[in-house]
Tab-separated table of C-alpha atoms and ligand atoms in Angstrom:
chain	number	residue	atom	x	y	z
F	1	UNK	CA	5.368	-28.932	-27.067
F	2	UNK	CA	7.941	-29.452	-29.603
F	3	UNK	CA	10.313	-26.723	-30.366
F	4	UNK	CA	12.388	-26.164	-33.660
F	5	UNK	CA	15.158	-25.904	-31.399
F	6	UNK	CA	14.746	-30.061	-30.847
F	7	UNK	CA	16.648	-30.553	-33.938
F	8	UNK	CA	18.502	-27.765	-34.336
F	9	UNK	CA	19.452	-26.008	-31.009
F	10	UNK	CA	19.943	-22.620	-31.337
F	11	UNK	CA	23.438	-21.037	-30.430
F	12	UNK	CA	22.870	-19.132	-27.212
F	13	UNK	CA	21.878	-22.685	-26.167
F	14	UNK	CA	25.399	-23.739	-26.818
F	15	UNK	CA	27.608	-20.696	-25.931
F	16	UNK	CA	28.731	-19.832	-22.463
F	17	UNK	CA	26.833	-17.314	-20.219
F	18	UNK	CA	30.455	-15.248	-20.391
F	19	UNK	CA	30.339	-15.862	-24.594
F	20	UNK	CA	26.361	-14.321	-24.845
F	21	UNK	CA	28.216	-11.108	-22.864
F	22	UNK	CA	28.709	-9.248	-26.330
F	23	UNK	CA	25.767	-10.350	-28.186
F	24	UNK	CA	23.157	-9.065	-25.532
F	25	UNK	CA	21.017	-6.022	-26.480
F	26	UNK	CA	19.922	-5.168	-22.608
F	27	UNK	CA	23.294	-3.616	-20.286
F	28	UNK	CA	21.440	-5.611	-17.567
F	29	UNK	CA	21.462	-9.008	-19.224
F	30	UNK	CA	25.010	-8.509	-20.039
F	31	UNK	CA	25.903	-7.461	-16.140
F	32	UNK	CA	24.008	-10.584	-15.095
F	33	UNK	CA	25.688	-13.234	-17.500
F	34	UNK	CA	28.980	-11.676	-16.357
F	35	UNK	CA	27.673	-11.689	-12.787
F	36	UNK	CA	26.589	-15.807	-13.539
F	37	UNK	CA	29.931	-16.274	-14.241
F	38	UNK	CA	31.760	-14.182	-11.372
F	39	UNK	CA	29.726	-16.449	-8.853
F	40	UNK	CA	28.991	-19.302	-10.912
F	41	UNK	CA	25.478	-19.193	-10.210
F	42	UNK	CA	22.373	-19.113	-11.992
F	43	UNK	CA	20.073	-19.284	-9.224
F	44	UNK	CA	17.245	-17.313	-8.348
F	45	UNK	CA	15.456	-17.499	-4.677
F	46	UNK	CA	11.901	-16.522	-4.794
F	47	UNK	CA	11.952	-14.982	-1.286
F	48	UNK	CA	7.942	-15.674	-0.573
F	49	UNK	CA	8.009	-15.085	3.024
F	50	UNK	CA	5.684	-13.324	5.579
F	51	UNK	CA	7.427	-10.772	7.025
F	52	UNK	CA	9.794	-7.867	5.998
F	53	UNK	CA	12.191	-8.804	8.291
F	54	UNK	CA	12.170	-12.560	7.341
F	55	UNK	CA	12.951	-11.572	3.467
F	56	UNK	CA	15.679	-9.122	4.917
F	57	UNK	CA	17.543	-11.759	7.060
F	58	UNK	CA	17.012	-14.482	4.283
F	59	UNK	CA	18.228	-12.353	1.169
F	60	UNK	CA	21.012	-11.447	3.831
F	61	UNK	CA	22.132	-14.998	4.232
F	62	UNK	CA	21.739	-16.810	1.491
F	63	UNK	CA	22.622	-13.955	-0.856
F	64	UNK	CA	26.659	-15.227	-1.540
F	65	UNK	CA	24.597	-18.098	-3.493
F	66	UNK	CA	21.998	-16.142	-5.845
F	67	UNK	CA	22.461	-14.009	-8.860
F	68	UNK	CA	18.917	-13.085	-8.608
F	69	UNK	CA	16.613	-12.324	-5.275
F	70	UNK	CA	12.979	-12.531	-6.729
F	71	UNK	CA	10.232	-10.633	-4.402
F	72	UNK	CA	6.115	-10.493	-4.197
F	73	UNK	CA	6.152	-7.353	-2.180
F	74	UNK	CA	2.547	-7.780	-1.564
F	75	UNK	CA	2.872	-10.758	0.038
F	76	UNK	CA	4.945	-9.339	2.825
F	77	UNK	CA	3.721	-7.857	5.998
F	78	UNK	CA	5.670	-4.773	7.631
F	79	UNK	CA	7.168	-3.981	4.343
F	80	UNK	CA	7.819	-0.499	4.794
F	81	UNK	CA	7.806	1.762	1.721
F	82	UNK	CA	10.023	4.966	2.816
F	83	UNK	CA	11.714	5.017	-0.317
F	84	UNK	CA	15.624	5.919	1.300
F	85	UNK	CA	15.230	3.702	4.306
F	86	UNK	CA	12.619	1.588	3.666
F	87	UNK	CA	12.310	-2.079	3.026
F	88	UNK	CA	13.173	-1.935	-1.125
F	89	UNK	CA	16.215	0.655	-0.328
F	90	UNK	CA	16.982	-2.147	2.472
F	91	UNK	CA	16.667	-5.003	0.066
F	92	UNK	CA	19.035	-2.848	-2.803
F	93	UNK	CA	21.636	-2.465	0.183
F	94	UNK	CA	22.154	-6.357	0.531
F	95	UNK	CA	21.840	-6.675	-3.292
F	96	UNK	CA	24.721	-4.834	-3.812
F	97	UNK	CA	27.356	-6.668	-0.588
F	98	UNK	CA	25.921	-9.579	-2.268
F	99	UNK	CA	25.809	-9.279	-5.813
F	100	UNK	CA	22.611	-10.005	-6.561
F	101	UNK	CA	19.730	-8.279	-8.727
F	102	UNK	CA	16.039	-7.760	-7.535
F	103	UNK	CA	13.643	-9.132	-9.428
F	104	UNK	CA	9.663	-7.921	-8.184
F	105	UNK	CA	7.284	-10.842	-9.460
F	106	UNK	CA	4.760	-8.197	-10.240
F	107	UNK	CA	2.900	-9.952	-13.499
F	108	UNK	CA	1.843	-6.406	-14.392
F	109	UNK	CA	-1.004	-6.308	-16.800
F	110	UNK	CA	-3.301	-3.515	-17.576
F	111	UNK	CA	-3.920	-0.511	-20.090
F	112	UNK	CA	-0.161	1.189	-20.418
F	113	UNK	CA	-1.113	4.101	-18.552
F	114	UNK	CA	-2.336	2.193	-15.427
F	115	UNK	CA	1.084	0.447	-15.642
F	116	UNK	CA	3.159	2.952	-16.166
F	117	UNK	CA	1.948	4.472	-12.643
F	118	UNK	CA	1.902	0.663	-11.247
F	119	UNK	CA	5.713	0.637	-12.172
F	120	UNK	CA	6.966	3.883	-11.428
F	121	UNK	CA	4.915	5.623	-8.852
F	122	UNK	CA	2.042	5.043	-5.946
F	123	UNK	CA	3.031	2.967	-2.726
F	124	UNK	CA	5.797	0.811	-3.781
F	125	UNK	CA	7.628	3.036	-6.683
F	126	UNK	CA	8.562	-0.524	-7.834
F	127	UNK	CA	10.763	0.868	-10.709
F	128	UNK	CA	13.236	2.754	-8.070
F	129	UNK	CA	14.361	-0.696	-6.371
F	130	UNK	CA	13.676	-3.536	-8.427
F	131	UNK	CA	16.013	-4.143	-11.492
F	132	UNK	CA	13.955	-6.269	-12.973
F	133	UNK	CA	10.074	-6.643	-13.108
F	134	UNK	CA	7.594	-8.825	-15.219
F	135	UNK	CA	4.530	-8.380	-17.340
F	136	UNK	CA	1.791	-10.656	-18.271
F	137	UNK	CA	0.917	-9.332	-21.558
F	138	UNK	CA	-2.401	-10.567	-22.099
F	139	UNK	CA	-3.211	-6.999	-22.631
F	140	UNK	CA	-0.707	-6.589	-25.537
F	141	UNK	CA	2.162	-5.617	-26.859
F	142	UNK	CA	1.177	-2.164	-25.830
F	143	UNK	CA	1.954	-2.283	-22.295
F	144	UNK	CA	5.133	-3.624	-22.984
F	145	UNK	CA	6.230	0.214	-25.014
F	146	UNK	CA	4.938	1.658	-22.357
F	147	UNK	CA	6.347	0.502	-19.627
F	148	UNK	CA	9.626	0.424	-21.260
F	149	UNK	CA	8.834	4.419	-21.548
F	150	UNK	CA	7.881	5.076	-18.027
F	151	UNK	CA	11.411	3.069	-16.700
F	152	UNK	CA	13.172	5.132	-19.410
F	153	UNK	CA	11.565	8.620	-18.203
F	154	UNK	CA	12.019	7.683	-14.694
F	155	UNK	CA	16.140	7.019	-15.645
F	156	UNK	CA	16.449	10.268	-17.244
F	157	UNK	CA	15.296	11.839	-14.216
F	158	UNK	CA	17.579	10.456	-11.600
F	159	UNK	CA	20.355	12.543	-12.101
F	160	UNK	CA	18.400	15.735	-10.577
F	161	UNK	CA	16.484	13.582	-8.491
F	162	UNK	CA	18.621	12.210	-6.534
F	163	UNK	CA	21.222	14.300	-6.048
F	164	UNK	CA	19.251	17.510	-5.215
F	165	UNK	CA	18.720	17.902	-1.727
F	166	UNK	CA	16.996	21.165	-0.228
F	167	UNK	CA	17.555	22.456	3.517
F	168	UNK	CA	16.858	25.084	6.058
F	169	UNK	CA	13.483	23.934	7.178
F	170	UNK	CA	12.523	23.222	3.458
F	171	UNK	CA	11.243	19.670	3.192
F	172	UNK	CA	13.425	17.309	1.657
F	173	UNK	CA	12.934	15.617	-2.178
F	174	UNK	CA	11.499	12.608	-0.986
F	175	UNK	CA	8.449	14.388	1.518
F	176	UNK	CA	6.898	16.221	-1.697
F	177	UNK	CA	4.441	14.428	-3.634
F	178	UNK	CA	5.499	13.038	-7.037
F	179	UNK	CA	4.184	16.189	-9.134
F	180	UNK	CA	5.206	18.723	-7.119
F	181	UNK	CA	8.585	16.966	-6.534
F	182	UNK	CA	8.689	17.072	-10.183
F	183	UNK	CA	7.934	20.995	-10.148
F	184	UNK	CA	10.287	21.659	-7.163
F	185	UNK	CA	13.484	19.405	-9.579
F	186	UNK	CA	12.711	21.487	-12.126
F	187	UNK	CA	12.597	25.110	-10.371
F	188	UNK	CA	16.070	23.855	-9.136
F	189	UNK	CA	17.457	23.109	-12.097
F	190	UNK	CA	16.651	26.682	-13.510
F	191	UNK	CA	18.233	27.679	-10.229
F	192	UNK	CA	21.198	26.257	-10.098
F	193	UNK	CA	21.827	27.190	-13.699
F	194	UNK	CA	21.420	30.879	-12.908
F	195	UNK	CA	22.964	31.262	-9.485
F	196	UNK	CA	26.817	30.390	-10.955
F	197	UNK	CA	27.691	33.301	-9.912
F	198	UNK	CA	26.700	32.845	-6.380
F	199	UNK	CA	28.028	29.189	-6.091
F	200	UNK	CA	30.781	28.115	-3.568
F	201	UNK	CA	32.434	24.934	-3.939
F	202	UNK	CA	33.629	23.311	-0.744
F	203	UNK	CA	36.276	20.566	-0.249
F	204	UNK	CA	33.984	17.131	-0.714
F	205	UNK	CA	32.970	18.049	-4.352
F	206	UNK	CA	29.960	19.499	-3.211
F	207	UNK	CA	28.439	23.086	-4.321
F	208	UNK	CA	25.917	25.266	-2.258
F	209	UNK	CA	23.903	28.052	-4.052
F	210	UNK	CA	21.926	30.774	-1.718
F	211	UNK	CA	18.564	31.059	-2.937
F	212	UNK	CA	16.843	33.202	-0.467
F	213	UNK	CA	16.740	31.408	2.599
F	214	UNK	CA	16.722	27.739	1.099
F	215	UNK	CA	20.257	25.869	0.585
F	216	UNK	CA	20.074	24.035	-2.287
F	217	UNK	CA	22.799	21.507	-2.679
F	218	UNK	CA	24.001	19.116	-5.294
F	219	UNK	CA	26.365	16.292	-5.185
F	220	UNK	CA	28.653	15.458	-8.198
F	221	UNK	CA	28.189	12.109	-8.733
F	222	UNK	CA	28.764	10.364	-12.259
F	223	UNK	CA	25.309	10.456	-14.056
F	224	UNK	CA	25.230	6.857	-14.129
F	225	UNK	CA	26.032	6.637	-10.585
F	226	UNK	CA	24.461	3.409	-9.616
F	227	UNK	CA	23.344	4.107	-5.819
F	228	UNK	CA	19.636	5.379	-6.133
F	229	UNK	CA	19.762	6.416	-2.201
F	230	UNK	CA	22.188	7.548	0.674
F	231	UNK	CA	21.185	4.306	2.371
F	232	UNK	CA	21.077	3.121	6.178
F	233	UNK	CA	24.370	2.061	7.959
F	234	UNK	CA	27.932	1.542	7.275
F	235	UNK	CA	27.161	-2.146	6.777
F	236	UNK	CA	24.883	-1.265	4.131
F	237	UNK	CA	27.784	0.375	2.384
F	238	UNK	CA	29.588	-2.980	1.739
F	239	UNK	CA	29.409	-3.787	-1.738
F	240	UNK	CA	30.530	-7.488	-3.544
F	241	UNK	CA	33.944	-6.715	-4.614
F	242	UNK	CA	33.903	-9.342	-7.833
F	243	UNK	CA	32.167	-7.186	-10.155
F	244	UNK	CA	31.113	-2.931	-10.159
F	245	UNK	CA	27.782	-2.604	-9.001
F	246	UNK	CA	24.628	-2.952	-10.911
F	247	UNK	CA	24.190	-0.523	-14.335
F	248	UNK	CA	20.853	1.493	-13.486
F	249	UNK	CA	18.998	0.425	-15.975
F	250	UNK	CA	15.701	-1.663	-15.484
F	251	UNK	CA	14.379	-4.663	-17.681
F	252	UNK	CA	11.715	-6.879	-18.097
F	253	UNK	CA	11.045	-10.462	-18.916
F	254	UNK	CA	7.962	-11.310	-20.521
F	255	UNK	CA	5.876	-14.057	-18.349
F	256	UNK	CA	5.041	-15.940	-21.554
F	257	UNK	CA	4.441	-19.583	-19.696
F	258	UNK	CA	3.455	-21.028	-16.631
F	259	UNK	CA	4.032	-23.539	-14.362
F	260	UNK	CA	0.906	-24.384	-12.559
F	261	UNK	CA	-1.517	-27.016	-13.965
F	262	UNK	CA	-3.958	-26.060	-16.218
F	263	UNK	CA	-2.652	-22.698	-17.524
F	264	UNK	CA	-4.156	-21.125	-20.150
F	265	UNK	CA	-1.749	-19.418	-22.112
F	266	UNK	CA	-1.811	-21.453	-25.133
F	267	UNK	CA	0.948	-21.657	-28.102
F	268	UNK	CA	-0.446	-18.162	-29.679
F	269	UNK	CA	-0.103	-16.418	-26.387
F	270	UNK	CA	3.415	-17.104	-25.980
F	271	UNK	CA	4.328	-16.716	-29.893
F	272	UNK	CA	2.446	-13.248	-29.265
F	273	UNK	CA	5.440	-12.714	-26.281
F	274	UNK	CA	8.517	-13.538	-28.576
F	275	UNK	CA	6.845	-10.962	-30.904
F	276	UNK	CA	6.515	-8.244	-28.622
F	277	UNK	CA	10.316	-9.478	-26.691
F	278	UNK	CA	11.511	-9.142	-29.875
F	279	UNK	CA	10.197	-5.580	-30.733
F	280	UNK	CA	11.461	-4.149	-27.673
F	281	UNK	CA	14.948	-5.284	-27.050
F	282	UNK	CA	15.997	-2.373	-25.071
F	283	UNK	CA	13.810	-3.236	-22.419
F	284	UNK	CA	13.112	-6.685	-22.735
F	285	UNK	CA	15.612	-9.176	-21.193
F	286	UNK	CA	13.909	-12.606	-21.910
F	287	UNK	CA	11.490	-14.379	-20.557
F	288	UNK	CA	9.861	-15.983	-17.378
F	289	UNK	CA	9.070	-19.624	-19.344
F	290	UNK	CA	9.067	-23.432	-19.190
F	291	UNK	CA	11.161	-23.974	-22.314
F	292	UNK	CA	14.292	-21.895	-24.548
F	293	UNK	CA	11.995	-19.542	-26.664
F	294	UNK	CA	15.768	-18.188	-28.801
F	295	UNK	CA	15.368	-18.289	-32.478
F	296	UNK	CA	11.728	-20.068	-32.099
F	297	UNK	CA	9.675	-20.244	-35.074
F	298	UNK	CA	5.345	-19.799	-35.160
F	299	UNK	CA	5.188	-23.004	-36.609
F	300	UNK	CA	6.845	-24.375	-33.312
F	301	UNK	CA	4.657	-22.954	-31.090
F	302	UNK	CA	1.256	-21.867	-32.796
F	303	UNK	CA	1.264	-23.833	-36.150
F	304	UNK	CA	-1.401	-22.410	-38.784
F	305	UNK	CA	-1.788	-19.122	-36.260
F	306	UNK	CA	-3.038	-16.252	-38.723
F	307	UNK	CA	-1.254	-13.276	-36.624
F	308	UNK	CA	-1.146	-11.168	-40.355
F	309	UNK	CA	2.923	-10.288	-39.448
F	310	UNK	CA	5.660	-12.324	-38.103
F	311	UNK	CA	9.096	-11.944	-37.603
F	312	UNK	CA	12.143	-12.655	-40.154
F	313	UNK	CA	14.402	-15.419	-39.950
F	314	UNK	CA	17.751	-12.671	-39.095
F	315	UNK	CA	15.421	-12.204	-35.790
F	316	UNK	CA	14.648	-15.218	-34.696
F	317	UNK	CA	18.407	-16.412	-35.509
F	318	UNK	CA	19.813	-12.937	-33.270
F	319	UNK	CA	17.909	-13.782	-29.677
F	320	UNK	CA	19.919	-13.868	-26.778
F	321	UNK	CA	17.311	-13.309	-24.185
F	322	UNK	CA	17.852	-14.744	-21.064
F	323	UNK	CA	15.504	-17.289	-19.763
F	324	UNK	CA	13.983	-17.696	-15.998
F	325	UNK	CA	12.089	-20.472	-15.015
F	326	UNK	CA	10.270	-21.310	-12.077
F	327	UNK	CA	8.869	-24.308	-10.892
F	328	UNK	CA	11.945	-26.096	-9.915
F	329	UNK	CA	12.499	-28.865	-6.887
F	330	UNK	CA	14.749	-31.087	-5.909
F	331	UNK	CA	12.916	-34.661	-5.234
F	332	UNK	CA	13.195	-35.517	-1.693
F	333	UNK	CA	15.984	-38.450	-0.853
F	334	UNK	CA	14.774	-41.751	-2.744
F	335	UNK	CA	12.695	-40.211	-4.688
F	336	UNK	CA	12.982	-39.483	-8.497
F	337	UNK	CA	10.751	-36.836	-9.071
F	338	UNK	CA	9.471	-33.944	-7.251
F	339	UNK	CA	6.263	-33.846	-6.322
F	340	UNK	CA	3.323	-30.745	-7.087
F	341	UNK	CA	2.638	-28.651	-3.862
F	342	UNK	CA	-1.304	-29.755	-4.225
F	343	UNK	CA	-2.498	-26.073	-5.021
F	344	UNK	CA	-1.688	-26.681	-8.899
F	345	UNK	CA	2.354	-25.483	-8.682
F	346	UNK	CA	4.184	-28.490	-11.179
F	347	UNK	CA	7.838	-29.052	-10.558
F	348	UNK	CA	10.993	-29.628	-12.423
F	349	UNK	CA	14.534	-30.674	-11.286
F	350	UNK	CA	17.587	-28.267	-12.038
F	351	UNK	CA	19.016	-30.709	-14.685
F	352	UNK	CA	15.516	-30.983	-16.570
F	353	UNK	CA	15.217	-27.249	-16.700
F	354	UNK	CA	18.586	-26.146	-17.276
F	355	UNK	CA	19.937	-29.002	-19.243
F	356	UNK	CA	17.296	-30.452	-21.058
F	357	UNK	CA	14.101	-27.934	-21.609
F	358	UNK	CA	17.054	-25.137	-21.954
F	359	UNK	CA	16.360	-22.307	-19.386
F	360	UNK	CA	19.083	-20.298	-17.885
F	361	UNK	CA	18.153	-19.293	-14.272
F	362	UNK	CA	16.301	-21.734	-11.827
F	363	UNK	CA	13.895	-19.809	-9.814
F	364	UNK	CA	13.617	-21.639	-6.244
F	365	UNK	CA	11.254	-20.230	-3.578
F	366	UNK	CA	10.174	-22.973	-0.745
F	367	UNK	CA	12.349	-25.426	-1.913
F	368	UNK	CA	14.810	-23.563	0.144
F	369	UNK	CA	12.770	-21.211	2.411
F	370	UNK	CA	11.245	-24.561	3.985
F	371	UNK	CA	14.423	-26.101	4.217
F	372	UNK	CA	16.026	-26.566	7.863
F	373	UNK	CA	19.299	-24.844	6.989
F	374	UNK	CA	18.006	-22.579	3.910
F	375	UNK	CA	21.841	-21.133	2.894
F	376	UNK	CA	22.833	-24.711	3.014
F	377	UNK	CA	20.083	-25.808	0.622
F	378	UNK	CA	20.513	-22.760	-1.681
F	379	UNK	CA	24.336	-23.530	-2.269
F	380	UNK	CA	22.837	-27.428	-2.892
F	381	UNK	CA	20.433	-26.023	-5.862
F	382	UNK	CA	23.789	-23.610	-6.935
F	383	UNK	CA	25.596	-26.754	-7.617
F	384	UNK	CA	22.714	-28.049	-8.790
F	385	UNK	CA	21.645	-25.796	-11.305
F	386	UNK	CA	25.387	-24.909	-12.487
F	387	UNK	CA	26.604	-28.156	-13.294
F	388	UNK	CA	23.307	-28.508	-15.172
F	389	UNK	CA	24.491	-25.538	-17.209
F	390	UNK	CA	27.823	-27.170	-17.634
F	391	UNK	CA	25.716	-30.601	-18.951
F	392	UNK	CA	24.219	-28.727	-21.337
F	393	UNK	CA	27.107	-27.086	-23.019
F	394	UNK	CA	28.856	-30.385	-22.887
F	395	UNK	CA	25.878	-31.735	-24.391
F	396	UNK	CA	25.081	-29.913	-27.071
F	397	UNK	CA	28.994	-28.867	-28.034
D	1	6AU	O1	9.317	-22.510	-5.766
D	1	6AU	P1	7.946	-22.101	-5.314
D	1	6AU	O2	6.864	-22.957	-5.874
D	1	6AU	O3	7.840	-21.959	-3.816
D	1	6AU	O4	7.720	-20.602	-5.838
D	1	6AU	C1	7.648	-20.273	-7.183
D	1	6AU	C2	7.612	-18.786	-7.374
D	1	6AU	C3	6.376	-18.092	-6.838
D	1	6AU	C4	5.499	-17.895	-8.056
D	1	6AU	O5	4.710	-16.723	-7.964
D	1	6AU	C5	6.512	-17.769	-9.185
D	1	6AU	O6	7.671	-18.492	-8.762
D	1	6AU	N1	6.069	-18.322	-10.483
D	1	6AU	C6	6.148	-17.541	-11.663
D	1	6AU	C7	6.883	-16.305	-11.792
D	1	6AU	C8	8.225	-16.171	-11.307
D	1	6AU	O7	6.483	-15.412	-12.477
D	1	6AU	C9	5.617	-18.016	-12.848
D	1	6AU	C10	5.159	-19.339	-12.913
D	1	6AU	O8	4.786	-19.820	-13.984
D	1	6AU	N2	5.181	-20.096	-11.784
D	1	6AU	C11	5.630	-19.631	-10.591
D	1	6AU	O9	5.663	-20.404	-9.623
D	1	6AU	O10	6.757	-16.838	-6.314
């Protein structure tokens, strides 16, 4: 496919992950370029394994090499779903000794109601541990609004969420069911608003009320207090001392191509992504895709498309979305080339898909699960991938 960018690369292209810091409309894309550059990665590991505890021990040691810890939650037996000491609450634990975001490879695509509930509620409450998630927007643009509304509604309500606890043989936040958990936020909020006069404030910041016979206590945390749970042991505490933890917000990248043989989403498809990337910045980070989609035109990708609107010129020229791009192998020793995995997966070195087609973040799944020493192969596809980065500024500078 050939790209307007071919003879005229775009500047995000050119600029250093650290120089795309200030230009970035999402807080998350700017943590992660600044996160790129505090551990000079931009790898991804797709953690595909079988069990919970598998994905735990892996993300556990090989995590000092990733800047990104992609899951398929389904996939995994035993994952358990408690959200303060379960498996996700686990997984944001390691992310933040390590420095690493979650990304749940969800392809979510439905009406906007089903997926707002997908994202934020039912088993896996995917919104509460996963920074990042991704859509396949075959059901349009739509979906994208909305789930950028349910992740905003479910930020708004952490601050009384989390922090409200309720005892004296009152069942705690996280036993009620979503609506009446809701109901039961809410009634303490109007509580704790009237009772001012009955408040004591003890030594750790904390303030009880008596209401009746229930305790209700808050803690005074910042707002944007990053830690979503009171999580499991002292090791779980640690956190990666080269950067502050992760911002709370959530994002999305927009699967707009594939990498297995024979996909169907055609130029129009993926023109129809920029559009809809473009229209909701504050959500969207970028893109899961094979190739740079910054400051791409329709004629690039869907020439003679009738889509009845497009987007101006001052848009295309202002992308900084951040690109993640899967598919990636290194060839086994005397080989050139990687080979396909025989189920339709295509691969692509580091160098061809950082360097050349222009992505920012190899994803990498059994290219280093399958390896024999798998935190020795992930710091192999680090180099890899980085000085691929480094070729391409050098490259196109
Ligand atoms: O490196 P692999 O082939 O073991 O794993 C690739 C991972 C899998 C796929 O579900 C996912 O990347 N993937 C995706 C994603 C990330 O959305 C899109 C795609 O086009 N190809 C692809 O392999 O977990």
């Amino acid at each position: 496919m050939s790209t307007s960018q071919e003879t005229q690369p775009h500047w995000s292209l050119k600029q250093s992950f650290a120089e795309r810091v200030e230009s970035s409309t999402h807080p998350l894309t700017s943590y992660l370029f600044r996160l790129m550059e505090v551990k000079q990665s931009n790898l991804c590991l797709s953690a595909d394994v079988e069990h919970a505890r598998d994905l735990l021990a892996l993300a556990d040691k090989v995590g000092p090499s990733i800047v990104v810890l992609k899951t398929h939650y389904d996939l995994i037996t035993g994952w358990d779903y408690h959200p303060h000491t379960g498996t996700g609450a686990k997984l944001a634990a390691l992310a933040r000794k390590h420095g690493f975001l979650i990304f749940e490879d969800r392809k979510f695509v439905d009406i906007g109601s089903t997926v707002q509930k997908q994202y934020t509620a039912g088993t896996a409450r995917i919104v509460e541990w996963a920074h990042i998630t991704n859509a396949d927007i075959h059901a349009g643009e739509a979906m994208v609004s909305a789930m950028a509304q349910a992740a905003q509604k479910w930020r708004e309500r952490i601050p009384y969420e989390v922090k409200t606890s309720v005892s004296v043989g009152t069942p705690v936040a996280d036993q009620f069911a979503d609506e009446e958990a809701e109901d039961r936020v809410e009634e303490l909020r109007k509580v704790v608003t009237r009772e001012t006069s009955t408040t004591t404030k003890d030594t750790d910041g904390r303030k009880s009320s008596i209401v009746s016979i229930t305790t209700v206590t808050q803690t005074y945390e910042p707002a944007d207090s990053p830690r979503l749970v009171k999580t499991i042991s002292e090791d779980d505490e640690m956190v990666f001392p080269g950067i502050e933890e992760a911002p709370l917000d959530r994002g999305l990248l927009i699967l707009a191509q594939m990498s297995s043989k024979g996909c169907l989403m055609d130029g129009k498809y993926t023109w129809e992504c920029v559009k809809a990337a473009r229209k909701n910045k504050g959500f969207v980070m970028g893109y899961v895709a094979q190739q740079n989609l910054n400051g791409i035109t329709k004629e690039a990708l869907a020439p003679g498309y009738e889509d009845g609107e497009s987007t101006t010129e001052e848009e295309a020229q202002a992308d900084n979305f951040i690109h993640m791009t899967p598919g990636c192998k290194l060839p086994p020793p005397g080989e050139e080339a990687p080979q396909g995995d025989g189920l339709g997966q295509q691969y692509n070195t580091p160098d061809n898909l950082v360097n050349i087609k222009g992505t920012d973040i190899a994803i990498v799944g059994r290219g280093i699960i399958t390896a024999a020493d798998p935190p020795a192969e992930a710091e192999r596809y680090r180099r890899k991938a980085w000085k691929a980065y480094q070729d391409r500024r050098e490259r196109l500078a």
